[in-house]
Amino acid sequence: MSDTLTRRELWALAHAERAALADDLADLDAAQWVRPSLCGRWSVEETLAHMTAAASVGRARWVASVLGARFDFDLHNDRRLAEHRGADPGETLDRFRRIIGSTTSTFGPTEAWLGEVVVHAQDIRRPLGLTRTPSVEAVTPVARFFAGRDFTVAGRSAIEGLRVEATDGPFAAGAGPLVSGTTVALMMAMAGRAAYCDDLAGPGVQTLRERCATA
C-alpha cells in the first residue's frame, strides 16, 4: 500500500465507504434508527444526517453557519443536522444516498474528510452490531493523519508516549508502551471512541483508554 494517495483516490475511498454504509442501513427498523450512536448524544439517524450535512455544506455556508451560532459548534452542528434530516428515517437515508459521490467539504486535508466518513460509519455500525468495517486501504491514511496531528480529533495527543501498531496493515506510529490491534480499532480509539479500546492489546491500552474517557 502506498504511503500517499492522491486527493482523487481518497475521495473515491470515501464514496465507496458511504455506499457501503447506505447498504448496511437499508433494512433497519424503527428501534434501530433511534439507538444511540457512539457519537455523543446523537442517535443513529441523527449521525447519518450529520454525515449528509458534512457532505453538503461548503466553506462559505460553513463560515456563515458558525458565525450565526456565535462559534458554538454544537449549535452549528445541530442546526445543519436538522436541515438535512428527513421527515422519517427512510427520507434521511435517501438524502444520504444522494451525497454518496459528493466531494464538498470545508477546511482541512482530504484525509480529514475521509475520516469523517469512516469514523461516523463505525459510530453507527458498532451500536447496531453491524460487522462490516471499512477497508484497511481506507482507514490507513486516516490513522496516519490522526497520529500526526490534532485536528478534527485529538489523535496525536491520544497516542503521545505510546507505540501503536496495526495487526492487519502497515500503520504504525510513536514510541513507548505498545498498543496493537486492527487499523480501524486504532483509528477509532485515536478518535476518542473508548469502546474500541476493548479490541486492542498491549501494555499501553490502559493509558489510551483513560485518554479516550476524557476526550
Coordinates of C-alpha atoms in Angstrom, one line a residue:
M1 CA 0.0 0.0 0.0
S2 CA 1.4 3.4 -1.0
D3 CA 2.1 5.8 1.9
T4 CA 0.5 8.6 -0.1
L5 CA -2.8 8.7 -2.0
T6 CA -4.0 11.4 -4.3
R7 CA -6.9 13.5 -3.5
R8 CA -9.0 11.7 -6.1
E9 CA -8.1 8.3 -4.6
L10 CA -9.0 9.5 -1.1
W11 CA -12.4 10.8 -2.3
A12 CA -13.0 7.5 -4.2
L13 CA -12.5 5.6 -0.9
A14 CA -14.9 8.0 0.9
H15 CA -17.5 7.4 -1.8
A16 CA -17.1 3.6 -1.5
E17 CA -17.5 3.7 2.2
R18 CA -20.6 5.9 2.1
A19 CA -22.1 3.5 -0.4
A20 CA -21.3 0.5 1.9
L21 CA -22.9 2.3 4.9
A22 CA -26.0 3.1 2.9
D23 CA -26.4 -0.6 2.0
D24 CA -25.9 -1.6 5.6
L25 CA -28.7 0.7 6.8
A26 CA -31.3 -0.2 4.2
D27 CA -33.2 -2.6 6.4
L28 CA -33.1 -1.0 9.8
D29 CA -36.3 -1.0 11.9
A30 CA -37.6 2.0 13.8
A31 CA -35.9 0.9 17.1
Q32 CA -32.5 0.7 15.4
W33 CA -32.8 4.2 13.9
V34 CA -33.2 5.8 17.4
R35 CA -30.5 3.7 19.0
P36 CA -27.6 5.9 20.5
S37 CA -24.6 6.1 18.3
L38 CA -21.0 6.3 19.6
C39 CA -21.1 10.0 18.5
G40 CA -22.0 11.7 21.8
R41 CA -25.8 12.5 22.2
W42 CA -26.8 11.7 18.6
S43 CA -28.9 8.7 17.5
V44 CA -28.1 6.5 14.5
E45 CA -30.4 8.6 12.3
E46 CA -29.0 11.9 13.6
T47 CA -25.4 10.8 13.0
L48 CA -26.3 9.9 9.4
A49 CA -28.0 13.3 8.9
H50 CA -24.8 14.9 10.2
M51 CA -22.8 13.0 7.6
T52 CA -25.1 14.3 4.9
A53 CA -24.7 17.8 6.2
A54 CA -20.9 17.5 6.2
A55 CA -21.0 16.5 2.5
S56 CA -23.4 19.3 1.6
V57 CA -22.1 22.4 3.3
G58 CA -19.2 24.2 1.6
R59 CA -16.8 26.7 3.0
A60 CA -18.9 29.8 2.6
R61 CA -22.0 28.3 4.2
W62 CA -20.0 26.7 6.9
V63 CA -18.4 30.0 7.9
A64 CA -21.9 31.7 7.8
S65 CA -23.3 28.9 10.0
V66 CA -20.5 29.1 12.6
L67 CA -20.8 32.9 12.8
G68 CA -24.6 32.6 13.1
A69 CA -24.1 30.2 16.0
R70 CA -21.5 32.5 17.6
F71 CA -18.8 29.8 17.4
D72 CA -21.0 27.4 19.4
F73 CA -20.1 24.3 17.3
D74 CA -22.6 22.1 18.9
L75 CA -25.4 24.5 17.9
H76 CA -23.9 24.8 14.4
N77 CA -23.8 21.0 14.0
D78 CA -27.3 20.6 15.4
R79 CA -28.8 23.2 13.0
R80 CA -27.1 21.7 10.0
L81 CA -28.1 18.2 11.1
A82 CA -31.8 19.3 11.4
E83 CA -31.6 20.8 7.9
H84 CA -30.5 17.5 6.4
R85 CA -32.6 15.1 8.4
G86 CA -35.7 13.8 6.7
A87 CA -39.2 13.6 7.9
D88 CA -38.6 9.9 8.7
P89 CA -35.5 7.6 8.7
G90 CA -36.3 6.5 5.1
E91 CA -36.0 10.0 3.9
T92 CA -32.9 10.6 5.9
L93 CA -31.3 7.6 4.2
D94 CA -32.4 8.8 0.8
R95 CA -30.8 12.2 1.4
F96 CA -27.6 10.4 2.4
R97 CA -27.7 8.3 -0.7
R98 CA -27.8 11.5 -2.8
I99 CA -24.5 12.7 -1.4
I100 CA -22.5 9.5 -1.8
G101 CA -20.4 10.9 -4.6
S102 CA -20.0 14.4 -3.1
T103 CA -16.6 16.0 -2.7
T104 CA -18.0 19.0 -0.9
S105 CA -16.0 19.9 2.3
T106 CA -14.9 22.9 4.3
F107 CA -11.3 23.3 5.5
G108 CA -8.5 20.8 6.0
P109 CA -6.9 18.0 4.0
T110 CA -8.9 15.3 2.3
E111 CA -7.7 12.7 4.9
A112 CA -9.8 14.6 7.4
W113 CA -12.9 14.2 5.3
L114 CA -12.3 10.6 4.6
G115 CA -12.0 10.3 8.4
E116 CA -15.4 12.0 8.8
V117 CA -16.9 9.2 6.8
V118 CA -15.1 6.1 8.2
V119 CA -15.3 7.2 11.9
H120 CA -19.0 8.1 11.8
A121 CA -19.8 5.0 9.9
Q122 CA -18.4 3.0 12.8
D123 CA -20.2 5.3 15.3
I124 CA -23.3 3.9 13.6
R125 CA -22.4 0.3 13.0
R126 CA -20.9 -0.6 16.4
P127 CA -24.1 0.0 18.4
L128 CA -26.1 -1.8 15.8
G129 CA -23.9 -4.8 15.8
L130 CA -23.1 -4.5 12.1
T131 CA -19.9 -6.3 11.5
R132 CA -18.7 -4.7 8.2
T133 CA -15.7 -2.5 8.7
P134 CA -14.0 0.0 6.4
S135 CA -11.2 -1.4 4.2
V136 CA -7.7 -1.2 5.5
E137 CA -6.9 0.9 2.5
A138 CA -9.5 3.5 3.6
V139 CA -8.6 3.6 7.3
T140 CA -4.8 3.6 7.0
P141 CA -4.4 7.2 5.7
V142 CA -6.9 8.3 8.3
A143 CA -5.0 6.6 11.1
R144 CA -1.7 8.2 9.9
F145 CA -3.4 11.6 9.8
F146 CA -4.9 11.2 13.3
A147 CA -1.5 10.1 14.6
G148 CA 0.3 13.1 13.1
R149 CA -1.8 16.0 14.4
D150 CA -4.7 17.1 16.5
F151 CA -7.3 18.4 14.0
T152 CA -10.9 17.2 14.0
V153 CA -9.9 14.8 16.8
A154 CA -7.0 14.8 19.3
G155 CA -5.4 11.8 17.7
R156 CA -1.8 12.8 18.3
S157 CA -2.4 13.7 21.9
A158 CA -4.2 10.3 22.4
I159 CA -1.1 8.3 21.5
E160 CA 1.6 10.6 22.9
G161 CA 4.3 8.5 24.5
L162 CA 2.8 5.2 23.1
R163 CA 3.7 2.9 20.2
V164 CA 0.7 2.0 18.1
E165 CA 0.9 -0.9 15.5
A166 CA -1.8 -2.3 13.3
T167 CA -2.0 -6.1 13.1
D168 CA -3.8 -6.0 9.7
G169 CA -1.9 -3.4 7.7
P170 CA 1.2 -1.1 7.6
F171 CA 0.1 1.6 10.0
A172 CA 2.5 2.2 12.9
A173 CA 3.4 5.3 14.8
G174 CA 5.1 6.6 18.0
A175 CA 7.4 5.2 20.7
G176 CA 6.6 3.8 24.1
P177 CA 4.4 1.1 25.6
L178 CA 2.8 -0.9 22.8
V179 CA -0.9 -0.7 21.7
S180 CA -1.7 -3.2 18.9
G181 CA -4.9 -4.1 17.1
T182 CA -6.7 -3.7 13.8
T183 CA -6.2 -0.4 12.0
V184 CA -9.9 0.5 12.4
A185 CA -9.7 -0.1 16.2
L186 CA -6.6 2.1 16.5
M187 CA -8.2 4.8 14.4
M188 CA -11.4 4.8 16.4
A189 CA -9.5 4.9 19.7
M190 CA -7.5 7.9 18.4
A191 CA -10.8 9.5 17.6
G192 CA -11.8 9.1 21.3
R193 CA -14.1 6.1 21.0
A194 CA -13.4 4.2 24.2
A195 CA -15.4 1.2 23.1
Y196 CA -12.7 0.3 20.6
C197 CA -10.1 0.0 23.3
D198 CA -11.7 -3.3 24.1
D199 CA -10.4 -4.5 20.7
L200 CA -6.8 -3.5 21.5
A201 CA -3.9 -5.3 23.3
G202 CA -0.6 -4.3 24.9
P203 CA 0.7 -2.5 27.9
G204 CA -0.3 0.9 26.6
V205 CA -4.0 0.2 26.3
Q206 CA -5.0 1.4 29.7
T207 CA -3.3 4.8 29.1
L208 CA -5.1 5.1 25.8
R209 CA -8.4 4.1 27.4
E210 CA -8.0 6.8 30.1
R211 CA -7.4 9.4 27.4
C212 CA -10.5 8.2 25.4
A213 CA -12.6 8.6 28.6
T214 CA -11.6 12.3 28.9
A215 CA -11.7 13.1 25.2

